[in-house]
JSON list of C-alpha atoms in Angstrom, two decimals:
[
{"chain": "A", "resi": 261, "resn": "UNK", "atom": "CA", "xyz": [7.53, -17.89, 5.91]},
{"chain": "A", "resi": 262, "resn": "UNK", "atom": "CA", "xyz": [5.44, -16.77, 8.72]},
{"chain": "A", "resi": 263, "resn": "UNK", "atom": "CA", "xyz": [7.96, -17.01, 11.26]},
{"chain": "A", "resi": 264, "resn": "UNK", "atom": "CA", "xyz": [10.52, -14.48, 9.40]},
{"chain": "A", "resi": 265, "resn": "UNK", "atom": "CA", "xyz": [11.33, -11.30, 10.96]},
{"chain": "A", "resi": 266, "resn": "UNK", "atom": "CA", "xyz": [10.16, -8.06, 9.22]},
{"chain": "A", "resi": 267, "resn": "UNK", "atom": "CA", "xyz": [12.69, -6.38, 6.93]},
{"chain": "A", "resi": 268, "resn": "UNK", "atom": "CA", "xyz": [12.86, -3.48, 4.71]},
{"chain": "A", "resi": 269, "resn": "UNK", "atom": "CA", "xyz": [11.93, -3.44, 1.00]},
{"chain": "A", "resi": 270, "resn": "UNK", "atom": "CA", "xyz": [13.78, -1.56, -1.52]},
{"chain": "A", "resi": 271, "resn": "UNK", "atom": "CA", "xyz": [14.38, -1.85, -5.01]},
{"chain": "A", "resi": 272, "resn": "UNK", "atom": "CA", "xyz": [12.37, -4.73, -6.73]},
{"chain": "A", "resi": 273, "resn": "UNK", "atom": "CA", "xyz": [10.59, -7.23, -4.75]},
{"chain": "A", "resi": 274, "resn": "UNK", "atom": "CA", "xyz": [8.98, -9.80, -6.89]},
{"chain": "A", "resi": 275, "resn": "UNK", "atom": "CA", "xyz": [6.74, -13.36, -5.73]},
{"chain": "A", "resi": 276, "resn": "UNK", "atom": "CA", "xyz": [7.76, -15.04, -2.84]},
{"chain": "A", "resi": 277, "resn": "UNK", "atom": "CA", "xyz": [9.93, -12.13, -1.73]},
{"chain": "A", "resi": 278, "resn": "UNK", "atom": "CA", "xyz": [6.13, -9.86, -1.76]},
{"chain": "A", "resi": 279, "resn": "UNK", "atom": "CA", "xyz": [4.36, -12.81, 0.12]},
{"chain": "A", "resi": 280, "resn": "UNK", "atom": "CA", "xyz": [7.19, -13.00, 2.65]},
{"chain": "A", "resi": 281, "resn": "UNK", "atom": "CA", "xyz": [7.11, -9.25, 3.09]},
{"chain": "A", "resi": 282, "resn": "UNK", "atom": "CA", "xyz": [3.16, -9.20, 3.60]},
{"chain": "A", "resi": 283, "resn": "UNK", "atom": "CA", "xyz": [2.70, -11.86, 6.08]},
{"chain": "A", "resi": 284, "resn": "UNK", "atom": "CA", "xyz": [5.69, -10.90, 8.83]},
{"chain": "A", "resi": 285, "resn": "UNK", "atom": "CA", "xyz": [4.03, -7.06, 8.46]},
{"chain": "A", "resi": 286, "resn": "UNK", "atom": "CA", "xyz": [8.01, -6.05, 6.35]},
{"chain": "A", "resi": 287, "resn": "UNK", "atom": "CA", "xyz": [8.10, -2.19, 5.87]},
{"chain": "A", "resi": 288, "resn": "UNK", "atom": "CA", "xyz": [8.43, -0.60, 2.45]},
{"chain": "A", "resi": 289, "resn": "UNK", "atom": "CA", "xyz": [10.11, 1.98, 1.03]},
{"chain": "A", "resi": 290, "resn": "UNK", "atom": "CA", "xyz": [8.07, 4.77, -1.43]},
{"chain": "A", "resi": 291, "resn": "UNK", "atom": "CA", "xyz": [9.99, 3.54, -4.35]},
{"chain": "A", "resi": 292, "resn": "UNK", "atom": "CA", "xyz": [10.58, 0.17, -4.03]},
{"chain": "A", "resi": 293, "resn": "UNK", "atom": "CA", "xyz": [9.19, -1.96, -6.58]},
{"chain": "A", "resi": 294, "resn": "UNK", "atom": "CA", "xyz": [6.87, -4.63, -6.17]},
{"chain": "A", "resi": 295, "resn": "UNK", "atom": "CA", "xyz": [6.05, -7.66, -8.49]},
{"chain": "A", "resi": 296, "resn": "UNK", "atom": "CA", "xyz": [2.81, -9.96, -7.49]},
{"chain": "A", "resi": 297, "resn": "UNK", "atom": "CA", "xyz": [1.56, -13.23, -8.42]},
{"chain": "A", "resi": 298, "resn": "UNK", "atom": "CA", "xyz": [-0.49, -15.71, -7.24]},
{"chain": "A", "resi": 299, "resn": "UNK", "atom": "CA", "xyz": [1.02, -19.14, -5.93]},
{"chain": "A", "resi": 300, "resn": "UNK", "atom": "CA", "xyz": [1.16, -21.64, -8.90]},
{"chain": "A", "resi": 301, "resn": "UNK", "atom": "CA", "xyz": [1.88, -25.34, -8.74]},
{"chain": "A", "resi": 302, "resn": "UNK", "atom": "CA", "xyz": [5.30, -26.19, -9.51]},
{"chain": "A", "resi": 303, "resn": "UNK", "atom": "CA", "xyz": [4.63, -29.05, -11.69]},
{"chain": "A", "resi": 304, "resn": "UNK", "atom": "CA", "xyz": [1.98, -27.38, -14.00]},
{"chain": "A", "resi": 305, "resn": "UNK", "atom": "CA", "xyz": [2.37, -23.81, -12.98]},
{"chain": "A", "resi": 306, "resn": "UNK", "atom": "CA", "xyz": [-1.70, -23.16, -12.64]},
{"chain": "A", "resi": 307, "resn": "UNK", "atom": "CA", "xyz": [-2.73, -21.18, -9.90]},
{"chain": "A", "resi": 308, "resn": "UNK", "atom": "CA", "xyz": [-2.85, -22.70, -6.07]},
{"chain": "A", "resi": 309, "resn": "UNK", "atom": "CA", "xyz": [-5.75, -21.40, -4.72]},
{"chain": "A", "resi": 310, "resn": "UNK", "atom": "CA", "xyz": [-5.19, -22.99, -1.44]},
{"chain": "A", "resi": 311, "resn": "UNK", "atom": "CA", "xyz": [-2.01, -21.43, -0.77]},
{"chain": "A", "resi": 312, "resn": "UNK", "atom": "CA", "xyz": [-3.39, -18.57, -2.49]},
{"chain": "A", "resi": 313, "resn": "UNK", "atom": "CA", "xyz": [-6.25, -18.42, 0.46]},
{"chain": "A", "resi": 314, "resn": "UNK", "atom": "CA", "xyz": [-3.65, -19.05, 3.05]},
{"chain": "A", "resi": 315, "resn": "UNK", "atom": "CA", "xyz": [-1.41, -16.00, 1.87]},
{"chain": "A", "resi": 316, "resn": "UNK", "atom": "CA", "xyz": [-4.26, -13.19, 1.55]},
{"chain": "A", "resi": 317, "resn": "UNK", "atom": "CA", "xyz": [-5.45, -14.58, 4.97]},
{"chain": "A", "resi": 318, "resn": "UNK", "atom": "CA", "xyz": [-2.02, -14.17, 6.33]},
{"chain": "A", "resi": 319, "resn": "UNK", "atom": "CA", "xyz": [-1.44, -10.97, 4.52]},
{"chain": "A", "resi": 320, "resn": "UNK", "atom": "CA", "xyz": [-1.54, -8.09, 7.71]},
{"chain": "A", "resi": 321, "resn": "UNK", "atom": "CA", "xyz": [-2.42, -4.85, 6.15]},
{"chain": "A", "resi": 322, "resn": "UNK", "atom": "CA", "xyz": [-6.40, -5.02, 5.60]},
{"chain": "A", "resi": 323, "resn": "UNK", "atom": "CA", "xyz": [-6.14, -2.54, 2.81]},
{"chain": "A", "resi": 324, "resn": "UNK", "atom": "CA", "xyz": [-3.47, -5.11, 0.82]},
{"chain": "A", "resi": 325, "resn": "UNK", "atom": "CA", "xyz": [-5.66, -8.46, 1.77]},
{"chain": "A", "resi": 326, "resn": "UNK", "atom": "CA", "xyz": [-9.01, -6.40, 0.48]},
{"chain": "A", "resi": 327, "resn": "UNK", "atom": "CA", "xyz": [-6.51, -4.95, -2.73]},
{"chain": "A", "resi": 328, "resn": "UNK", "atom": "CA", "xyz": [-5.24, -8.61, -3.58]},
{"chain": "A", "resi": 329, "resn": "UNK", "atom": "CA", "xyz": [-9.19, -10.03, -3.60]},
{"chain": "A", "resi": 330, "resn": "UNK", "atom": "CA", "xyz": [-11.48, -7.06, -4.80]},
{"chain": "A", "resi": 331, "resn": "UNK", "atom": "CA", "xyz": [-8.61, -6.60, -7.70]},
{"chain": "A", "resi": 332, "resn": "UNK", "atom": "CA", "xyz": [-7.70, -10.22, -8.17]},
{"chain": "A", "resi": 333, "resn": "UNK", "atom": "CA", "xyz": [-3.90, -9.68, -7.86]},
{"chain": "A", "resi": 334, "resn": "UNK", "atom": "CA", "xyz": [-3.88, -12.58, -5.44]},
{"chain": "A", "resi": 335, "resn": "UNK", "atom": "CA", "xyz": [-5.04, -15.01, -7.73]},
{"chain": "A", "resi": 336, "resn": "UNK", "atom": "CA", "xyz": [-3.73, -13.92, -11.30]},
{"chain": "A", "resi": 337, "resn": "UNK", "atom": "CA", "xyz": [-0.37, -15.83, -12.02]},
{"chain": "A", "resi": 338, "resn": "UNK", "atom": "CA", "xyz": [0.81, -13.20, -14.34]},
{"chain": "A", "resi": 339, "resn": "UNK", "atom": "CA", "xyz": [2.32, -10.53, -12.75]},
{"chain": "A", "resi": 340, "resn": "UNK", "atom": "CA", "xyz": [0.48, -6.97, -10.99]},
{"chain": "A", "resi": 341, "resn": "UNK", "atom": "CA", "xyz": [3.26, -3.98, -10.77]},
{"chain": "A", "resi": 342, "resn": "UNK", "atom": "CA", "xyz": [2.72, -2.11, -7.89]},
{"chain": "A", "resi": 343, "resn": "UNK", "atom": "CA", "xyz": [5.24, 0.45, -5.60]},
{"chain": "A", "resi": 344, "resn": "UNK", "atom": "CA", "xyz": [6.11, 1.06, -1.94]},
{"chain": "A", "resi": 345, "resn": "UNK", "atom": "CA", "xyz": [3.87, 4.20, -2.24]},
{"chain": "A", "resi": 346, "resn": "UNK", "atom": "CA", "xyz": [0.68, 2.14, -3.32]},
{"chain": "A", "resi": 347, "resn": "UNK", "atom": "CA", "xyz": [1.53, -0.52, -0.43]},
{"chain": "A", "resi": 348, "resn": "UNK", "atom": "CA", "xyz": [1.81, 2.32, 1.85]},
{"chain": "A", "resi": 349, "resn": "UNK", "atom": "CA", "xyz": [-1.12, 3.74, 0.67]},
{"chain": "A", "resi": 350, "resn": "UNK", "atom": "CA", "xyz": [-3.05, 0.24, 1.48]},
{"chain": "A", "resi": 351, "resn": "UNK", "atom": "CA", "xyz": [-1.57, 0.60, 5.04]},
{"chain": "A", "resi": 352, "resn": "UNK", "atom": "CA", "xyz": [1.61, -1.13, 5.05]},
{"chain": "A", "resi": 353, "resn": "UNK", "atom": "CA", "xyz": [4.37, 0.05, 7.31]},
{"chain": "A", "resi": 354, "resn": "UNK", "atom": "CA", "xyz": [6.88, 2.83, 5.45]},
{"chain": "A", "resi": 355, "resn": "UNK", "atom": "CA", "xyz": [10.06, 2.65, 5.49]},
{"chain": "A", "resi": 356, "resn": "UNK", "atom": "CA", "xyz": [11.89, 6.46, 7.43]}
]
C-alpha cells in the first residue's frame, strides 16, 4: 500500500481505498465522499490496533493523523463520514 502512486479521489472512497489514499499523500476532490474505519481482523472482525498504529503513522497530512487519534476515527470499526472538503481542510492535497 505504501508503494502506490497518488491518485485522485472522487465520488465515494470507503476503507482500504481511504488508507491507500492517506499514506501515498492521493489528492481529493471537495465532494468526494469518504468512508473510515479502523483495520479489523479478518477472522473476528475486532479492531487491529497494530495496523491501526501503522496506518495513522503512515497517514501524511498532520491535520488527518491528529483528526483520526484526537477523534478516534482511526480506531472505531464502524464507519466516520467525512468529504474531500473536510480532508482538505485537515491539509490534504485538493484536487484542481
Amino acid at each position: 500500500m505504501l508503494k502506490q502512486k497518488p491518485y485522485p479521489i472522487r465520488g465515494v472512497c470507503e476503507s482500504r481505498c481511504f488508507w491507500q489514499a492517506v499514506v501515498t499523500n492521493s489528492r481529493f476532490y471537495p465532494d468526494a465522499v469518504i468512508d473510515i474505519h479502523a483495520p479489523v481482523n479478518a477472522s473476528t472482525g475486532q479492531l487491529n490496533r497494530l495496523a491501526a498504529d501503522i496506518l495513522i503513522s503512515e497517514t501524511k497530512s498532520p491535520g488527518v493523523q491528529h483528526y483520526l487519534k484526537d477523534s478516534g476515527a482511526g480506531y472505531r470499526v464502524s464507519f466516520t463520514r467525512l468529504t474531500g472538503q473536510d480532508l482538505i481542510n485537515m491539509g490534504v492535497p485538493a484536487c484542481r
